[in-house]
PDB file of C-alpha atoms in Angstrom:
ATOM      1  CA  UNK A   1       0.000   0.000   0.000  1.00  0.00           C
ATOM      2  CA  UNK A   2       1.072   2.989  -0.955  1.00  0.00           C
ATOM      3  CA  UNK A   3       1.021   6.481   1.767  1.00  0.00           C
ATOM      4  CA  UNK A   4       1.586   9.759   0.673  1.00  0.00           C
ATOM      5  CA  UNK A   5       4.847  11.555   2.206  1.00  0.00           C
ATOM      6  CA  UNK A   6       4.613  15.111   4.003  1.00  0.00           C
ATOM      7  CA  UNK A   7       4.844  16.819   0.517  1.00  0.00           C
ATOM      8  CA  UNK A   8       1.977  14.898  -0.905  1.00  0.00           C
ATOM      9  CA  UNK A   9      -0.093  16.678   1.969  1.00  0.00           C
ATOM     10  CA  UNK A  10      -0.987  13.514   3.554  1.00  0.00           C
ATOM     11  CA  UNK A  11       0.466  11.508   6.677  1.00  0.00           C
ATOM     12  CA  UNK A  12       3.365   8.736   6.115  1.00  0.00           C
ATOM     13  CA  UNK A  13       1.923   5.190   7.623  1.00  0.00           C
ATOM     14  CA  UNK A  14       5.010   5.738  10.581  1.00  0.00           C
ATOM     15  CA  UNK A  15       3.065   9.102  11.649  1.00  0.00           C
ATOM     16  CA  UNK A  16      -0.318   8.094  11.615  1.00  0.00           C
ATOM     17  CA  UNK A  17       0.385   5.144  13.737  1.00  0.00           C
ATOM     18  CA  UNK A  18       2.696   7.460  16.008  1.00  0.00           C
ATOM     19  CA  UNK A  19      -0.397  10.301  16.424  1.00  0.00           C
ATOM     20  CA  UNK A  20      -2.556   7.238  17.060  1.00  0.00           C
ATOM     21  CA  UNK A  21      -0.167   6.084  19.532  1.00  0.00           C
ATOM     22  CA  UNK A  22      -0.003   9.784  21.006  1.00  0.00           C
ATOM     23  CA  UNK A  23      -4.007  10.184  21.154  1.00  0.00           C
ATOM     24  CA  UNK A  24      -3.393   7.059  23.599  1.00  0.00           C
ATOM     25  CA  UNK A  25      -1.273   7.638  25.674  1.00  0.00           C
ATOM     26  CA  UNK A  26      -2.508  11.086  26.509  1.00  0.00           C
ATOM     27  CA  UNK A  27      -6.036   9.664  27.164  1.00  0.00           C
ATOM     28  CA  UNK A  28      -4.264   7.179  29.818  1.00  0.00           C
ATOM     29  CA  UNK A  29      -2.646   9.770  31.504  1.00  0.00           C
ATOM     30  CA  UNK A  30      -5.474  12.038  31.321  1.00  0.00           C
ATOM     31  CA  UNK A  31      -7.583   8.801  33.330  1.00  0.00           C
ATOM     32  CA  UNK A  32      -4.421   8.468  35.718  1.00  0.00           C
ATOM     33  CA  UNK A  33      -4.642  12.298  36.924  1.00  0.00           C
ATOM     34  CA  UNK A  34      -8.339  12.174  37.530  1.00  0.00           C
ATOM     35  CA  UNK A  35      -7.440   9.046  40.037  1.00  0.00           C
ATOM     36  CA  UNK A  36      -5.130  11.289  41.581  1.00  0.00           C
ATOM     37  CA  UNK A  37      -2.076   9.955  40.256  1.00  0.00           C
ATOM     38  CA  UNK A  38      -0.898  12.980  38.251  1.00  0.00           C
ATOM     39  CA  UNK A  39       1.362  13.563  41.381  1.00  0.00           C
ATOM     40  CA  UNK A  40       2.591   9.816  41.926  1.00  0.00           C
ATOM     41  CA  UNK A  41       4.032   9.920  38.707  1.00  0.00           C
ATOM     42  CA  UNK A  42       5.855  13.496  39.125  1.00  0.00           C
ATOM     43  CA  UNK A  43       7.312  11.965  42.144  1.00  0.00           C
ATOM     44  CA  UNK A  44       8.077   8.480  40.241  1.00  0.00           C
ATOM     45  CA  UNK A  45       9.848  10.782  37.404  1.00  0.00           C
ATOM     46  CA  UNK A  46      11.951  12.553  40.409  1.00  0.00           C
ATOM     47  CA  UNK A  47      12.839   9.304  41.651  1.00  0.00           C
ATOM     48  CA  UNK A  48      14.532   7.473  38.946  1.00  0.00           C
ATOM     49  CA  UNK A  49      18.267   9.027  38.510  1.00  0.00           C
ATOM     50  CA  UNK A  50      18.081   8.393  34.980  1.00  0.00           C
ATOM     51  CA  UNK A  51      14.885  10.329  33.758  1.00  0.00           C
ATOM     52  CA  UNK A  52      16.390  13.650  33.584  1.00  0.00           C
ATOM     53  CA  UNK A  53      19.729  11.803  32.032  1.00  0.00           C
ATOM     54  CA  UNK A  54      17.397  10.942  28.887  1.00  0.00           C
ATOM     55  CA  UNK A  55      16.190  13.886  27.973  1.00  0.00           C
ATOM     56  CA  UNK A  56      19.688  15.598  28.267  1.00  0.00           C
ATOM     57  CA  UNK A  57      21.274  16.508  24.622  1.00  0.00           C
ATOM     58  CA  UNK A  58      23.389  13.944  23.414  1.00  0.00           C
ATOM     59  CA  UNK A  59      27.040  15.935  22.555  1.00  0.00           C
ATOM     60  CA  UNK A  60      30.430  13.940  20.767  1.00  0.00           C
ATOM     61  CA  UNK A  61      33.937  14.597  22.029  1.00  0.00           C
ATOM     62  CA  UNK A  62      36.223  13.756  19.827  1.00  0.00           C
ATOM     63  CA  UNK A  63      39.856  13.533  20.755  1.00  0.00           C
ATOM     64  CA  UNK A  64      42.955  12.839  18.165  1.00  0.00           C
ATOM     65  CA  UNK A  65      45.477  11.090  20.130  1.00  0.00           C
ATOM     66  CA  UNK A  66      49.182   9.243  20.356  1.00  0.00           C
ATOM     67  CA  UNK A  67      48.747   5.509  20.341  1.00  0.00           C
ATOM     68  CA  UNK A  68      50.754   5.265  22.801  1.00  0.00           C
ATOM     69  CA  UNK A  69      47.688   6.967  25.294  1.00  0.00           C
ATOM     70  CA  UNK A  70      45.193   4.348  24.225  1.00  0.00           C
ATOM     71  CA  UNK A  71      45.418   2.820  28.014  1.00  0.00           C
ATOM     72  CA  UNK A  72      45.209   5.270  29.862  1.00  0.00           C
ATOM     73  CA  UNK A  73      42.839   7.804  27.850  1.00  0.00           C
ATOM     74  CA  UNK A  74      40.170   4.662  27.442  1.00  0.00           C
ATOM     75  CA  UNK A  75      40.117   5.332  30.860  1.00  0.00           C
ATOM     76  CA  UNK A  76      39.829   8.675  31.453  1.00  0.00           C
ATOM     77  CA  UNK A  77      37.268   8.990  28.259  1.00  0.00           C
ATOM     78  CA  UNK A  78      34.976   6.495  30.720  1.00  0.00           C
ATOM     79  CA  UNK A  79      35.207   9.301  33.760  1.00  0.00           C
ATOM     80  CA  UNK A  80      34.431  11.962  31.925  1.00  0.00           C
ATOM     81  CA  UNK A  81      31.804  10.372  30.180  1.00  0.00           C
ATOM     82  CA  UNK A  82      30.798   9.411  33.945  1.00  0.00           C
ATOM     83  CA  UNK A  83      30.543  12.897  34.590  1.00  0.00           C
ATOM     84  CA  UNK A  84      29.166  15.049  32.172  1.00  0.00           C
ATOM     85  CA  UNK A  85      25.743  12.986  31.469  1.00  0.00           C
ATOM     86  CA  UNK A  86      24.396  12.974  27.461  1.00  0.00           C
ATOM     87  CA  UNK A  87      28.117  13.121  26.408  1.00  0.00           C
ATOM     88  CA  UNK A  88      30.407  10.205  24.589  1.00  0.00           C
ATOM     89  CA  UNK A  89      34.273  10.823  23.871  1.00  0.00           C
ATOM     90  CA  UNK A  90      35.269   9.339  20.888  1.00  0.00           C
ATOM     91  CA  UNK A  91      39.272   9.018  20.294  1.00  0.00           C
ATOM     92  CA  UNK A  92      41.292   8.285  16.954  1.00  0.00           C
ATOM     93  CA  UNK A  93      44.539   6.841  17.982  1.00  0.00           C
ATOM     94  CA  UNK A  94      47.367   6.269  15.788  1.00  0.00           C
ATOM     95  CA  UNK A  95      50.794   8.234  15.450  1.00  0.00           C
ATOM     96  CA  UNK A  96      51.306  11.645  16.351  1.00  0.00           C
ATOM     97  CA  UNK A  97      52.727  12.087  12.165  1.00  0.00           C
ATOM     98  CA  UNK A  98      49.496  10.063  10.827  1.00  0.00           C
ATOM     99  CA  UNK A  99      46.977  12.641  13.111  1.00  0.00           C
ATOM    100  CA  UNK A 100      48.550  15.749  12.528  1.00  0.00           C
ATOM    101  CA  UNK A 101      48.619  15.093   8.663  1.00  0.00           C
ATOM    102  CA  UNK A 102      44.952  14.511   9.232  1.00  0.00           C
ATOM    103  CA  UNK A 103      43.949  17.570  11.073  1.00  0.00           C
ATOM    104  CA  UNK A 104      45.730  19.560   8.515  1.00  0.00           C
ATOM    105  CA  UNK A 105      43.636  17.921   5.967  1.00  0.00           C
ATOM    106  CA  UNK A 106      40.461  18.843   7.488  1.00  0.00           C
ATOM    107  CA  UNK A 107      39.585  16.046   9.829  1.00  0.00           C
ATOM    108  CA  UNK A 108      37.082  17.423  12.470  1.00  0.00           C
ATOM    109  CA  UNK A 109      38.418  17.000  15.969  1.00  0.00           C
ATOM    110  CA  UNK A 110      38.265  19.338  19.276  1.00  0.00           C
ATOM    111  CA  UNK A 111      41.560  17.966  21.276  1.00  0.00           C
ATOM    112  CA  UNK A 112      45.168  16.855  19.839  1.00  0.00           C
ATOM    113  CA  UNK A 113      46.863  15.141  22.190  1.00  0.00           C
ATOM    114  CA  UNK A 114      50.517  14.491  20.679  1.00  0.00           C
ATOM    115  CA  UNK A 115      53.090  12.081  21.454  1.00  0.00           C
ATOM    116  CA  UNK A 116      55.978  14.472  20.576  1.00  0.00           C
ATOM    117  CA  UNK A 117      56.245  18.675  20.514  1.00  0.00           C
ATOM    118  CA  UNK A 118      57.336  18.216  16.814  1.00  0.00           C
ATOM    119  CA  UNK A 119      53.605  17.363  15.381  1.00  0.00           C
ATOM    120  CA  UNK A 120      51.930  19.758  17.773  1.00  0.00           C
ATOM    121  CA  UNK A 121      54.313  22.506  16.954  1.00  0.00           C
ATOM    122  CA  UNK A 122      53.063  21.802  12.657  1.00  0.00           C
ATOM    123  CA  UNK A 123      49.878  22.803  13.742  1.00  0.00           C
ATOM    124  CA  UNK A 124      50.363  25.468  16.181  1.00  0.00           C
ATOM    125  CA  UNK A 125      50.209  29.097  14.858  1.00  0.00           C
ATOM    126  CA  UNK A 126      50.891  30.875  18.050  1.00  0.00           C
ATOM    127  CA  UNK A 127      54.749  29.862  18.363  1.00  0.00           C
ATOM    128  CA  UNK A 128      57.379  32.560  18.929  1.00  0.00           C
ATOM    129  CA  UNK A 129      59.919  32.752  15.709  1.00  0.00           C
ATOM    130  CA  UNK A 130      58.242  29.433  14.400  1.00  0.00           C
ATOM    131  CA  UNK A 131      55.476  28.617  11.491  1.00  0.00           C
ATOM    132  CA  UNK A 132      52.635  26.436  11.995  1.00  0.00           C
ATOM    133  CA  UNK A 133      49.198  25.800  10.195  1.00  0.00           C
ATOM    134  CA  UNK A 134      47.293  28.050  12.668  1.00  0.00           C
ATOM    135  CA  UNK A 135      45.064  25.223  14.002  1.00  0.00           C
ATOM    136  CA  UNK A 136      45.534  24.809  17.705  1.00  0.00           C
ATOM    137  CA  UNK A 137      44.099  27.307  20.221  1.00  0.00           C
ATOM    138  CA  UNK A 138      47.754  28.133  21.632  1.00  0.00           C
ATOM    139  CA  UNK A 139      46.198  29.215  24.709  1.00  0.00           C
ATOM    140  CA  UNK A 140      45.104  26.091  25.754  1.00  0.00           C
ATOM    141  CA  UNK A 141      48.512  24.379  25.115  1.00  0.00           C
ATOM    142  CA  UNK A 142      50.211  22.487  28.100  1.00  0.00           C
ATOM    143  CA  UNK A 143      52.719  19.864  28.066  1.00  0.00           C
ATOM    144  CA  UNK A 144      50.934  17.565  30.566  1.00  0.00           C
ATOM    145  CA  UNK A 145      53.289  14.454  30.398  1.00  0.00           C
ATOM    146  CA  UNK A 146      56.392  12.781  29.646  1.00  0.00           C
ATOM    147  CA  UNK A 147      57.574   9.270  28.624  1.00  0.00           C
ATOM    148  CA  UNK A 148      60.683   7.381  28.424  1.00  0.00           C
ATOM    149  CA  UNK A 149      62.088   5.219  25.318  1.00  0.00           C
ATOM    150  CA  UNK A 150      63.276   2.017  25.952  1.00  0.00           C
ATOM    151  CA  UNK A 151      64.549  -1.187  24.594  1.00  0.00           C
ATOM    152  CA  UNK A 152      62.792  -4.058  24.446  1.00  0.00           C
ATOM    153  CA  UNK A 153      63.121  -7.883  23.798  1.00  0.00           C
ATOM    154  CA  UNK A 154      61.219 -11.115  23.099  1.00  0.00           C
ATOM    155  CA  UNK A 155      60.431 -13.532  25.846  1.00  0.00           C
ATOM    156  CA  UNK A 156      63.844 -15.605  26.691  1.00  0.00           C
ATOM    157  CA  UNK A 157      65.817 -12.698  24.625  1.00  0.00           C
ATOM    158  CA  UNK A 158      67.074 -15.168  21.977  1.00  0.00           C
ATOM    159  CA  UNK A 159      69.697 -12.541  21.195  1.00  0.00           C
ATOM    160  CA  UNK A 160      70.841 -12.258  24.103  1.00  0.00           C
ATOM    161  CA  UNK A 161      70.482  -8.051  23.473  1.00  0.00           C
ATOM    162  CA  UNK A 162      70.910  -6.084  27.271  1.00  0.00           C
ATOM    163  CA  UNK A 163      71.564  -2.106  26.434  1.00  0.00           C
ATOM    164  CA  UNK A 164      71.917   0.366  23.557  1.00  0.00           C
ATOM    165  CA  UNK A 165      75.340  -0.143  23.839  1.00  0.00           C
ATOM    166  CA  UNK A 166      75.282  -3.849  23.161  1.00  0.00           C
ATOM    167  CA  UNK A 167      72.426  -3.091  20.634  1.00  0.00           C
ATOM    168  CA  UNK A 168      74.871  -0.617  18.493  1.00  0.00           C
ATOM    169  CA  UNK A 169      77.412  -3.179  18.579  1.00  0.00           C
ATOM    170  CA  UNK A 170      75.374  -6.040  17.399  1.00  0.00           C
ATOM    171  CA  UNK A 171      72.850  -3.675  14.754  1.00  0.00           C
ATOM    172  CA  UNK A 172      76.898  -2.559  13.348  1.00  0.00           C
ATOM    173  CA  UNK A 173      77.884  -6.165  12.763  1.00  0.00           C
ATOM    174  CA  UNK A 174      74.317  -7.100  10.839  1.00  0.00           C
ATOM    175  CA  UNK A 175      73.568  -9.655  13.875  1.00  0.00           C
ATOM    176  CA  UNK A 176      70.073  -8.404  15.035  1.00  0.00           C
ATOM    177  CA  UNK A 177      67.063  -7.293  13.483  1.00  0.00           C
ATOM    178  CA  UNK A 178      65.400  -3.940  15.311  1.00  0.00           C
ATOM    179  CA  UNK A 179      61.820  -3.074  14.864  1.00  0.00           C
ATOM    180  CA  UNK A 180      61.142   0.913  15.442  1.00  0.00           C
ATOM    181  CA  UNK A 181      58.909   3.447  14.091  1.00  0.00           C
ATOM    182  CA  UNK A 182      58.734   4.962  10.737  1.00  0.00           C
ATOM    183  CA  UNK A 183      59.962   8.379  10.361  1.00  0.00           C
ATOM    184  CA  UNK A 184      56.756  10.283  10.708  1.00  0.00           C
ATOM    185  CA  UNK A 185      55.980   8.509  13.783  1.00  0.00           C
ATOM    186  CA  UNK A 186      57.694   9.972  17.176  1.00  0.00           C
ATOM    187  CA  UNK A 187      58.989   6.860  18.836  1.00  0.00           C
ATOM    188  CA  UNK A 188      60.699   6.159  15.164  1.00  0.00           C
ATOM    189  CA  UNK A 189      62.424   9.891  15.532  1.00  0.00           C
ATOM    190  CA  UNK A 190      63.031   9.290  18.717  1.00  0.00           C
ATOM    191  CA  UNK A 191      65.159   6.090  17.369  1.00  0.00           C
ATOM    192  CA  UNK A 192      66.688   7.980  14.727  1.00  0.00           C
ATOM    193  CA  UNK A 193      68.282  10.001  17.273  1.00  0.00           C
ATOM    194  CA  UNK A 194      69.715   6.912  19.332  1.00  0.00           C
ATOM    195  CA  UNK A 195      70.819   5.376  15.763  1.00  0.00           C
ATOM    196  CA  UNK A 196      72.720   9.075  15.170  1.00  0.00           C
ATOM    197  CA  UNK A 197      73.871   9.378  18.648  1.00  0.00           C
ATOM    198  CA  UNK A 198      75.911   6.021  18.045  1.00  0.00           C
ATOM    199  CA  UNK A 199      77.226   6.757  14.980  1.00  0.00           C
ATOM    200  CA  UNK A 200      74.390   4.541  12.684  1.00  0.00           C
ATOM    201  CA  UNK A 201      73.247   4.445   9.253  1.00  0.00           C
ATOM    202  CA  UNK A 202      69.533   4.202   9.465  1.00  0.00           C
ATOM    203  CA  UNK A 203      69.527   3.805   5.980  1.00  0.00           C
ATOM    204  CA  UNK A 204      72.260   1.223   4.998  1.00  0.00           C
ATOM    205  CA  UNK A 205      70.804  -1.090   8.015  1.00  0.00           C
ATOM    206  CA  UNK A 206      67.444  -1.132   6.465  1.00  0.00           C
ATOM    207  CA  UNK A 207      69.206  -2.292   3.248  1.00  0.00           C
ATOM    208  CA  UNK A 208      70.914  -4.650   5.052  1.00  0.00           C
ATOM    209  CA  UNK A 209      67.750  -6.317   6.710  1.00  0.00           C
ATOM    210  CA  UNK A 210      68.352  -5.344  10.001  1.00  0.00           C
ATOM    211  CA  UNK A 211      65.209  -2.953  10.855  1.00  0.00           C
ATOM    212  CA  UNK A 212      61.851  -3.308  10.673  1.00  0.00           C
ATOM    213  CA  UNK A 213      59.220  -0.886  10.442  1.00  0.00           C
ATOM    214  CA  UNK A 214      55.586  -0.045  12.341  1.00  0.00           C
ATOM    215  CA  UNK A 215      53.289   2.502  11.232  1.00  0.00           C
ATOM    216  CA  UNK A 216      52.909   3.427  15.381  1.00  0.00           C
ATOM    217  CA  UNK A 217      54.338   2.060  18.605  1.00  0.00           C
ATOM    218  CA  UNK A 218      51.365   0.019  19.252  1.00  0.00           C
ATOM    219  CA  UNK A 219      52.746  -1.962  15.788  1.00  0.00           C
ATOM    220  CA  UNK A 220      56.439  -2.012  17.316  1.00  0.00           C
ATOM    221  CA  UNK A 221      55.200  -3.457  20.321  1.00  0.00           C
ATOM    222  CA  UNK A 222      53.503  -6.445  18.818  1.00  0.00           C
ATOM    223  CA  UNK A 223      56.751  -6.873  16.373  1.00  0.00           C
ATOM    224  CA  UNK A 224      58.747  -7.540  19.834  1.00  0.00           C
ATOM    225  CA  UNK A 225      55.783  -9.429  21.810  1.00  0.00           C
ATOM    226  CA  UNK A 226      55.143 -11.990  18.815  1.00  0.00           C
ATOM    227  CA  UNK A 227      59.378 -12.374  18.025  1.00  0.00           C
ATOM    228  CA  UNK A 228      58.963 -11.970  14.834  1.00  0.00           C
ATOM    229  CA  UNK A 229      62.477  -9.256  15.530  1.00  0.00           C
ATOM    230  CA  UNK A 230      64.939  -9.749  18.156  1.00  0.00           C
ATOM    231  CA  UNK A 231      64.255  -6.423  19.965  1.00  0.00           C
ATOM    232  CA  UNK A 232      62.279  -3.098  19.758  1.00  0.00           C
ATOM    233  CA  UNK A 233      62.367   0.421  20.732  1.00  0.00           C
ATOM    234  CA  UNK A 234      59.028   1.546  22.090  1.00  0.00           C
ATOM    235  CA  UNK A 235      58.066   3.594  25.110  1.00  0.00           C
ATOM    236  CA  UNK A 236      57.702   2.737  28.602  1.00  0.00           C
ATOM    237  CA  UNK A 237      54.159   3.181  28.735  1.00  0.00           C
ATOM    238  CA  UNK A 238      53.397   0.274  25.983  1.00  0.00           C
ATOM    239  CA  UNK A 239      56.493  -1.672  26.984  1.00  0.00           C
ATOM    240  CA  UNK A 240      54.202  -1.907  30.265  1.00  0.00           C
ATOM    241  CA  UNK A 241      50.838  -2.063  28.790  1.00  0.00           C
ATOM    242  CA  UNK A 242      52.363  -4.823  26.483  1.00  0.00           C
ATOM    243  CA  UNK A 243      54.026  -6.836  29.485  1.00  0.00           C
ATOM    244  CA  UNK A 244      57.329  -6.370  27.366  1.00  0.00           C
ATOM    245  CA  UNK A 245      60.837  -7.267  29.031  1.00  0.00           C
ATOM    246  CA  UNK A 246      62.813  -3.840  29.081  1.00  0.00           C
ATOM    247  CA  UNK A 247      66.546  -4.426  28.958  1.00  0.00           C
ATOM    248  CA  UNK A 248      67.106  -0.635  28.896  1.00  0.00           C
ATOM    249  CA  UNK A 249      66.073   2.907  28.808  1.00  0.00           C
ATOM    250  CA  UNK A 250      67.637   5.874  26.774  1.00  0.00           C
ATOM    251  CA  UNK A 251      68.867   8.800  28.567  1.00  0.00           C
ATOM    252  CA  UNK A 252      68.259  11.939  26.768  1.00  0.00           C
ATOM    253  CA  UNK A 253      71.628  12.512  25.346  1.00  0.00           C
ATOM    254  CA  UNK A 254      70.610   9.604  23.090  1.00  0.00           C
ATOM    255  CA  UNK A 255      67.347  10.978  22.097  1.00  0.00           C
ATOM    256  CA  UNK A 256      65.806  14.016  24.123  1.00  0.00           C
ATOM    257  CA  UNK A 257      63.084  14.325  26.199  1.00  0.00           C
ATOM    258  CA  UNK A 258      60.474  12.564  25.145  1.00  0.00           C
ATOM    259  CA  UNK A 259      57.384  15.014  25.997  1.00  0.00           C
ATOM    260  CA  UNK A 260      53.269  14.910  25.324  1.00  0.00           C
ATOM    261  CA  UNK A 261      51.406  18.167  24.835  1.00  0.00           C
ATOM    262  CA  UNK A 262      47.553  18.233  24.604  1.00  0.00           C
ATOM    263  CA  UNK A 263      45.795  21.600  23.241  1.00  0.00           C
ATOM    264  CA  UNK A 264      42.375  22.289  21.710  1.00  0.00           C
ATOM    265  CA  UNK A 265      42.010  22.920  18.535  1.00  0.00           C
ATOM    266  CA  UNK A 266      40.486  26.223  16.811  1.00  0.00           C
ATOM    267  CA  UNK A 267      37.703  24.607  14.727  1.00  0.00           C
ATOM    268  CA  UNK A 268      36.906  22.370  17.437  1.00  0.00           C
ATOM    269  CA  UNK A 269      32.930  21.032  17.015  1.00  0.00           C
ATOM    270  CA  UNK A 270      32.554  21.187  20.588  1.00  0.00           C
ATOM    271  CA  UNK A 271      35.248  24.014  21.753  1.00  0.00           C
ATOM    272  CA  UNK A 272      32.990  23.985  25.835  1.00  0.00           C
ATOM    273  CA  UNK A 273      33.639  20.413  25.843  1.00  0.00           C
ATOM    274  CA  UNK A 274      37.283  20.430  24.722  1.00  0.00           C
ATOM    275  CA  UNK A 275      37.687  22.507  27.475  1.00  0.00           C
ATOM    276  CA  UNK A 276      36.132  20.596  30.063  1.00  0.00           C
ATOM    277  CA  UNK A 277      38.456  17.560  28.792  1.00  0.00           C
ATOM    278  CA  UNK A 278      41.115  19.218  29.161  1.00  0.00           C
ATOM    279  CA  UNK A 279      40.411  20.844  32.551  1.00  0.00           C
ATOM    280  CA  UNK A 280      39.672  17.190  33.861  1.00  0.00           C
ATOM    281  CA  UNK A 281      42.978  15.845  32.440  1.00  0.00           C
ATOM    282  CA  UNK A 282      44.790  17.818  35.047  1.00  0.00           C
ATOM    283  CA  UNK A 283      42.635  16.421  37.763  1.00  0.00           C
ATOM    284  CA  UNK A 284      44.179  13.956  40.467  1.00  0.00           C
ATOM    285  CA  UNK A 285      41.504  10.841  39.276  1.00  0.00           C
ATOM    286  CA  UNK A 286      43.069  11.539  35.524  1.00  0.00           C
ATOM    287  CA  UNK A 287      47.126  12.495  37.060  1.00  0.00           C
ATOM    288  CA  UNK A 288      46.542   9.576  38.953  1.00  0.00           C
ATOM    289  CA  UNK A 289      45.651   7.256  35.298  1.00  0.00           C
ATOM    290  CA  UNK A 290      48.500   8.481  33.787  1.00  0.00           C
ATOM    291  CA  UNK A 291      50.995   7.681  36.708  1.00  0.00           C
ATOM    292  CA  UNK A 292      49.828   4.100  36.848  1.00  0.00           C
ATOM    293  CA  UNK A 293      50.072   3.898  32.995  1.00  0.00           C
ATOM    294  CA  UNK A 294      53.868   4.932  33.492  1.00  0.00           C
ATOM    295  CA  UNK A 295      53.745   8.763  32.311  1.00  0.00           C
ATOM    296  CA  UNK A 296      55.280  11.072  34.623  1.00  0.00           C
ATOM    297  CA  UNK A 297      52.634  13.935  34.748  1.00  0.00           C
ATOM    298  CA  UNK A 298      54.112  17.151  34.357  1.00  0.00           C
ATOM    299  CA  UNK A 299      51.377  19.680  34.848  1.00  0.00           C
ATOM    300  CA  UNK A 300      49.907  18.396  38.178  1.00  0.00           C
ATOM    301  CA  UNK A 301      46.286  18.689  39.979  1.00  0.00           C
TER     302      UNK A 301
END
């Protein structure tokens, strides 16, 4: 059978039945009242904690973050969902490189949480003497945490690989084969740095089939937790979350330090809310995440 839409002038089948429906349920409620129960049910309504919670707009979050925070936002997305009713944070994790390249494509987001100053900087306008896309509210720019890079192995360390210094030796005399990051992603730069600081040719060992490559940390990590390489450079954080054996930890003459900073961004959907998020990641319940994930928080409740 055939109903004629809104445009035809008529009614669709869906809003006939739902005015039917209507006529109803108002006529029951209408009966209810005269028996004195018009107040019962304004108490019931009162009573039920999640009454008001349903009728509350329904708002996104959406936060662009390091892989390497996957833990220990998942977490922290749940208590702020917990407290600010009607709202849902949704998070896009992958490397600092990949999400930076897609906020300055256009990808809508209201938070960038970075695993490295480098990416954050690309998209920050408000930088003395430096360039950047313009993108990030400035003003809301903190560097909240920071992480270590470490060396890890397989289960039994086949390879017998115990420091940087061992792993130079060994990567030098083709004996080992080294997963890191690529060179977009931060823990791969970060690696770059240790490969410079002893004296390494990124390059000519790749040639020679002694690195391999992940497209984040979170694909370094499960190079070194499945053996398919003899050892990995990854951070702390996923070395933990990964319940990887860390031989070793870089100092930051090897590589830096190894920072996290977490703005808003301009065109953010929901600029209030970014706010709020990042008000509540400086909170003790969200410092307190992060410390058991293995950050050390910088900016503290």
């Amino acid at each position: 059978m055939h109903y004629v839409g809104e445009k035809g002038g008529g009614l669709s089948r869906r809003q006939f039945v739902g005015g039917a429906a209507a006529l109803v349920a108002t006529a029951a409620l209408a009966a209810c009242g005269g028996a004195g129960g018009a107040s019962d049910g304004a108490d019931s309504s009162a009573s039920e904690p999640g009454t008001a919670a349903a009728g509350a707009k329904k708002r996104t979050l959406t936060v662009f973050a390091a892989a390497s925070l996957t833990e220990a936002l998942q977490q922290i997305g749940r208590q702020f969902e917990r407290k600010h009713t009607g709202v849902t944070v949704k998070f896009n994790f992958d490397s600092s490189g990949t999400l930076c390249t897609q906020i300055a494509e256009g990808a809508k987001a209201d938070v960038f949480f970075s695993a490295a100053e480098k990416q954050m900087d690309q998209l920050d306008g408000g930088l003395d003497g430096q360039e950047g896309a313009g993108m990030v509210d400035h003003a809301t720019r903190v560097d909240l945490l920071q992480n270590k890079v470490v060396l890890c192995v397989p289960d039994g360390n086949p390879k017998h690989v115990q420091s940087f210094d061992g792993l130079a030796k060994a990567l030098a005399a083709h004996e080992v084969l080294m997963a890191m990051g690529n060179a977009d992603v931060p823990v791969g730069q970060y690696t770059q740095k240790i490969l410079a600081h002893f004296g390494l040719d990124e390059a000519a060992l790749a040639q020679a089939g002694c690195i391999s490559y992940g497209s984040n940390v979170k694909e370094v990590a499960a190079q070194v937790r499945e053996a398919s390489v003899d050892c990995g450079v990854v951070y702390a954080t996923d070395a933990k979350a990964e319940s990887l054996s860390q031989v070793d930890a870089a100092t930051e003459a090897m590589c830096g330090s190894v920072t996290y900073p977490v703005a808003a961004l301009k065109a953010a959907p929901e600029p209030k809310l970014a706010s709020a998020f990042l008000d509540f990641l400086h909170t003790k319940a969200a410092s307190a995440r992060f410390a058991d994930s293995g950050f050390t928080v910088l900016a503290k409740a």
